Short mmCIF file of C-alpha atoms in Angstrom, two decimals:
data_model
loop_
_atom_site.label_atom_id
_atom_site.label_comp_id
_atom_site.label_asym_id
_atom_site.label_seq_id
_atom_site.Cartn_x
_atom_site.Cartn_y
_atom_site.Cartn_z
CA MET A 1 118.16 113.37 84.09
CA MET A 2 115.63 110.54 84.53
CA VAL A 3 112.57 112.71 84.01
CA ASP A 4 113.90 114.15 80.76
CA ALA A 5 114.60 110.67 79.42
CA TYR A 6 111.05 109.60 80.17
CA LEU A 7 109.54 112.69 78.58
CA LEU A 8 111.60 112.33 75.43
CA GLN A 9 110.52 108.70 75.19
CA PHE A 10 106.86 109.69 75.61
CA LEU A 11 107.21 112.14 72.71
CA LYS A 12 109.01 109.62 70.54
CA GLU A 13 106.31 107.03 71.24
CA ASP A 14 103.58 109.33 69.96
CA ILE A 15 105.33 111.26 67.21
CA GLY A 16 107.43 108.51 65.63
CA ASP A 17 108.85 109.80 62.36
CA GLY A 18 106.37 112.63 62.07
CA ASP A 19 102.99 114.11 63.00
CA TYR A 20 101.69 113.94 59.47
CA SER A 21 98.23 115.29 60.35
CA THR A 22 99.81 118.54 61.52
CA LEU A 23 102.62 118.68 58.98
CA ALA A 24 100.12 118.25 56.14
CA CYS A 25 97.82 121.15 56.92
CA VAL A 26 99.48 123.60 59.34
CA PRO A 27 102.26 125.92 58.09
CA ALA A 28 105.59 125.61 59.87
CA ASN A 29 105.71 129.36 60.53
CA ALA A 30 102.19 129.60 62.00
CA SER A 31 101.78 130.53 65.66
CA ALA A 32 98.81 130.22 67.99
CA SER A 33 97.61 129.81 71.55
CA ALA A 34 95.57 127.16 73.35
CA LYS A 35 94.03 126.98 76.81
CA LEU A 36 93.89 124.05 79.20
CA LEU A 37 90.20 123.87 80.04
CA VAL A 38 89.07 122.07 83.19
CA LYS A 39 85.98 119.91 82.62
CA GLU A 40 85.92 118.06 85.95
CA ASN A 41 86.54 119.16 89.54
CA GLY A 42 89.73 117.92 91.14
CA VAL A 43 93.33 118.70 92.06
CA LEU A 44 95.79 119.78 89.39
CA ALA A 45 98.99 117.77 89.01
CA GLY A 46 101.57 117.51 86.26
CA LEU A 47 101.94 121.17 85.38
CA GLU A 48 105.66 121.30 86.22
CA VAL A 49 106.19 118.11 84.23
CA VAL A 50 104.41 119.59 81.23
CA LYS A 51 106.48 122.77 81.46
CA ARG A 52 109.59 120.61 81.19
CA LEU A 53 108.17 118.65 78.26
CA TYR A 54 107.44 121.80 76.31
CA SER A 55 110.94 123.15 76.98
CA LEU A 56 112.53 119.93 75.79
CA TYR A 57 110.54 119.88 72.57
CA ASP A 58 110.47 123.58 71.74
CA GLY A 59 112.28 126.20 73.79
CA ASN A 60 110.20 128.99 72.25
CA ILE A 61 106.92 127.81 73.77
CA THR A 62 105.55 130.00 76.56
CA LEU A 63 103.03 129.20 79.27
CA ARG A 64 100.89 131.66 81.21
CA CYS A 65 99.77 129.71 84.27
CA PHE A 66 96.71 130.51 86.37
CA LYS A 67 96.98 127.41 88.56
CA ASN A 68 99.82 125.49 90.18
CA ASP A 69 100.36 121.84 91.01
CA GLY A 70 98.28 120.96 94.05
CA ASP A 71 95.68 123.65 93.47
CA PRO A 72 92.00 122.72 93.49
CA ILE A 73 90.41 123.12 90.07
CA LYS A 74 86.77 123.25 89.05
CA VAL A 75 84.76 122.94 85.86
CA GLY A 76 85.30 125.96 83.63
CA ASP A 77 88.71 126.94 85.03
CA VAL A 78 91.54 127.69 82.63
CA ALA A 79 94.72 126.27 84.16
CA PHE A 80 97.11 127.79 81.63
CA ILE A 81 97.46 129.26 78.16
CA VAL A 82 100.21 127.90 75.95
CA SER A 83 101.54 130.03 73.09
CA GLY A 84 104.01 129.42 70.31
CA ALA A 85 104.31 127.39 67.14
CA SER A 86 100.99 125.92 66.09
CA GLN A 87 102.72 122.71 65.02
CA THR A 88 104.29 122.29 68.47
CA ILE A 89 100.98 122.79 70.29
CA LEU A 90 99.25 120.23 68.08
CA THR A 91 102.04 117.64 68.04
CA THR A 92 102.50 117.62 71.82
CA GLU A 93 98.79 117.94 72.67
CA ARG A 94 98.03 114.29 73.40
CA THR A 95 101.17 113.68 75.43
CA VAL A 96 100.55 116.83 77.47
CA LEU A 97 96.95 115.82 78.17
CA ASN A 98 97.85 112.23 79.01
CA ILE A 99 100.30 113.43 81.66
CA LEU A 100 97.99 116.05 83.15
CA GLN A 101 94.87 113.89 83.13
CA ARG A 102 96.59 110.90 84.71
CA MET A 103 98.54 112.81 87.33
CA SER A 104 95.58 115.02 88.23
CA ALA A 105 93.38 111.97 88.68
CA ILE A 106 95.84 110.41 91.12
CA ALA A 107 96.34 113.68 93.00
CA THR A 108 92.57 114.13 93.22
CA LEU A 109 91.91 110.64 94.59
CA THR A 110 94.83 110.92 97.01
CA ASN A 111 93.57 114.27 98.27
CA GLN A 112 90.11 112.82 98.83
CA VAL A 113 91.52 109.93 100.87
CA VAL A 114 93.88 112.14 102.90
CA SER A 115 91.09 114.60 103.64
CA LYS A 116 88.79 111.81 104.76
CA VAL A 117 91.22 110.63 107.48
CA SER A 118 92.59 114.05 108.44
CA ALA A 119 91.25 113.74 112.00
CA TYR A 120 93.54 110.77 112.68
CA PRO A 121 97.37 110.58 112.98
CA VAL A 122 97.78 108.22 110.05
CA THR A 123 99.96 108.50 106.93
CA ILE A 124 98.51 107.50 103.56
CA LEU A 125 101.04 105.66 101.37
CA ASP A 126 101.11 104.63 97.75
CA THR A 127 102.47 101.28 96.54
CA ARG A 128 104.43 99.84 93.60
CA LYS A 129 101.17 99.09 91.77
CA THR A 130 102.00 101.63 89.12
CA THR A 131 102.08 101.88 85.33
CA PRO A 132 105.43 100.66 83.91
CA GLY A 133 107.39 103.67 82.70
CA PHE A 134 105.16 106.15 84.51
CA ARG A 135 105.95 105.34 88.16
CA TYR A 136 107.90 108.53 88.88
CA PHE A 137 105.01 110.69 87.69
CA GLU A 138 102.34 108.67 89.48
CA LYS A 139 104.22 108.80 92.77
CA GLU A 140 104.81 112.53 92.31
CA ALA A 141 101.05 112.92 91.81
CA VAL A 142 100.43 111.10 95.11
CA ARG A 143 102.78 113.54 96.83
CA ILE A 144 101.07 116.53 95.20
CA GLY A 145 97.72 115.19 96.42
CA GLY A 146 98.94 115.10 100.02
CA GLY A 147 99.96 111.45 100.28
CA THR A 148 103.38 109.99 101.07
CA ASN A 149 105.51 107.80 98.84
CA HIS A 150 106.31 104.30 100.04
CA ARG A 151 109.47 102.75 98.58
CA PHE A 152 110.05 103.76 94.98
CA GLY A 153 111.32 100.36 93.89
CA LEU A 154 112.75 97.10 95.14
CA TYR A 155 116.04 98.68 96.15
CA ASP A 156 115.24 101.35 98.74
CA MET A 157 113.57 99.21 101.41
CA VAL A 158 113.28 95.53 102.24
CA MET A 159 109.73 94.23 102.20
CA LEU A 160 109.29 90.56 103.02
CA LYS A 161 105.94 89.51 101.62
CA ASP A 162 104.12 86.18 101.60
CA ASN A 163 106.03 84.67 98.68
CA HIS A 164 109.38 85.71 100.16
CA LEU A 165 108.45 84.00 103.42
CA ASP A 166 107.32 80.85 101.63
CA TYR A 167 110.42 80.66 99.42
CA ALA A 168 112.79 81.41 102.30
CA GLY A 169 111.34 78.60 104.41
CA GLY A 170 109.37 80.67 106.89
CA ILE A 171 109.32 83.92 108.84
CA LYS A 172 112.35 83.12 111.01
CA GLU A 173 114.48 82.09 108.07
CA ALA A 174 113.47 85.12 106.00
CA ILE A 175 114.34 87.59 108.77
CA GLN A 176 117.65 85.92 109.62
CA LYS A 177 118.77 85.68 106.00
CA THR A 178 117.78 89.28 105.32
CA ARG A 179 119.67 90.66 108.30
CA GLU A 180 122.75 88.62 107.38
CA TYR A 181 122.57 89.82 103.77
CA LEU A 182 122.27 93.48 104.74
CA SER A 183 125.15 93.17 107.20
CA THR A 184 127.41 91.32 104.77
CA ASN A 185 126.79 93.86 102.03
CA ASN A 186 126.94 96.89 104.35
CA LEU A 187 123.45 98.00 103.36
CA LEU A 188 121.33 100.26 105.54
CA ARG A 189 117.74 99.43 104.70
CA LYS A 190 114.60 99.27 106.79
CA ILE A 191 112.98 95.85 106.99
CA GLU A 192 109.23 95.53 106.67
CA ILE A 193 107.47 92.20 106.94
CA GLU A 194 103.96 91.21 105.93
CA VAL A 195 101.81 89.11 108.23
CA ARG A 196 98.54 87.50 107.23
CA ASN A 197 97.12 86.42 110.57
CA PHE A 198 97.68 86.58 114.32
CA ASP A 199 99.88 83.48 114.38
CA GLU A 200 102.33 85.13 111.98
CA LEU A 201 102.06 88.41 113.87
CA ASN A 202 102.92 86.80 117.20
CA GLU A 203 105.88 84.99 115.63
CA VAL A 204 107.29 88.26 114.26
CA ILE A 205 106.81 90.03 117.58
CA THR A 206 108.66 87.21 119.35
CA LEU A 207 111.51 87.12 116.81
CA GLY A 208 111.97 90.87 116.33
CA GLY A 209 114.61 92.04 113.88
CA VAL A 210 112.28 94.15 111.73
CA ASP A 211 111.30 97.82 111.61
CA ARG A 212 107.70 97.70 110.41
CA ILE A 213 104.90 95.14 110.34
CA MET A 214 102.43 95.20 107.47
CA LEU A 215 99.08 93.75 108.49
CA ASP A 216 97.69 92.40 105.25
CA ASN A 217 93.95 92.02 104.73
CA PHE A 218 93.14 92.36 108.41
CA THR A 219 89.60 93.55 109.11
CA PRO A 220 89.39 96.87 110.95
CA SER A 221 88.32 95.08 114.14
CA ASP A 222 91.25 92.62 113.96
CA LEU A 223 93.60 95.44 113.02
CA GLU A 224 92.62 97.37 116.14
CA ILE A 225 93.52 94.35 118.29
CA ALA A 226 96.78 93.80 116.42
CA VAL A 227 97.93 97.40 116.79
CA LYS A 228 97.48 97.19 120.56
CA ILE A 229 99.72 94.14 120.95
CA ILE A 230 102.54 95.33 118.67
CA PRO A 231 105.45 96.89 120.63
CA GLU A 232 105.69 100.66 120.30
CA HIS A 233 109.14 100.57 118.69
CA LEU A 234 107.70 98.77 115.65
CA GLU A 235 105.90 100.74 112.95
CA THR A 236 102.51 99.45 111.83
CA GLU A 237 101.01 99.47 108.36
CA ALA A 238 97.64 98.29 107.07
CA SER A 239 97.25 97.08 103.51
CA GLY A 240 94.95 95.06 101.31
CA GLY A 241 91.51 95.95 100.00
CA ILE A 242 91.55 99.48 101.41
CA THR A 243 89.66 102.11 99.40
CA ILE A 244 88.24 105.57 99.90
CA ASP A 245 85.00 103.94 101.00
CA ASN A 246 86.47 102.04 103.96
CA VAL A 247 89.70 103.91 104.76
CA LEU A 248 88.12 105.74 107.69
CA ASP A 249 87.42 102.42 109.44
CA TYR A 250 91.14 101.57 109.18
CA ALA A 251 92.31 105.01 110.28
CA ARG A 252 90.29 104.70 113.49
CA THR A 253 92.28 101.63 114.58
CA GLY A 254 95.40 103.58 115.51
CA VAL A 255 97.57 102.10 112.74
CA GLN A 256 100.40 104.46 111.69
CA PHE A 257 100.45 103.86 107.93
CA ILE A 258 97.82 102.84 105.41
CA SER A 259 99.01 101.79 101.96
CA ILE A 260 96.51 101.94 99.13
CA GLY A 261 97.29 100.51 95.71
CA ALA A 262 94.08 102.02 94.34
CA LEU A 263 95.62 105.49 94.49
CA THR A 264 97.58 104.67 91.36
CA HIS A 265 95.97 101.60 89.80
CA SER A 266 92.33 102.70 90.01
CA ALA A 267 92.34 106.47 89.51
CA ARG A 268 90.25 107.47 86.48
CA SER A 269 91.75 110.17 84.28
CA LEU A 270 90.50 113.66 85.06
CA ASP A 271 88.62 115.37 82.24
CA LEU A 272 90.84 118.13 80.84
CA SER A 273 90.93 119.57 77.35
CA LEU A 274 93.36 121.67 75.32
CA LYS A 275 91.28 124.11 73.27
CA ALA A 276 92.70 126.22 70.46
CA SER A 277 92.34 129.99 70.76
CA VAL A 278 91.48 131.16 67.25
#
């Protein structure tokens, strides 16, 4: 299971050959409880992941949960109480918090963006601008926050971006070669192509052969014009420099998808703390 492999690696990264701080001063047979204290308002994410981490490390750990993934949380809330071996609670503490703080931050930011454009029929997407080794969890946090996952990696959708077009010899060559490759290898994949200006957009519309057009770094006013001239059978996506502060301007244009790298690369960890119950 991919998630289990990641979680075991996270634990190995932090514990190494031993948590000597804990081993030195806490008896192996001691038991205790600790509460996850919320110190910043947001949306909780990562609880199910943390449950799995605890079970992998110590099957005798128990959690009493007062919140679920996707729930709003506020300062002073207790999301859960963990009970079991004191050594386990201490040794896994940092890894547990890293997961919860990071995922909750992404879910919170995503929820804020989605809520801001809720009056418009637009889908908020994440991107591949993720932390190496943590992509699954970051994309899951986007989903928990109400967003939609774009392609997970390079293999589940074709996206022809500026460098692909330049290396292939142009838009026409890139589309033709891609369609031939997919056909030859019997691959069913959607084709998305990035355009940087109206000249490129008009060329793609004339050529066809794609499923979605990504309008990169278009201003909202130019995007509104572009959306109107793109045939209805083609999906439209806006990308580039879009944040929570300007996303509403893009949503108003009628574009179907808005991809925002900031959901994952700019979310600041939510303030959560694991406090011992003595």
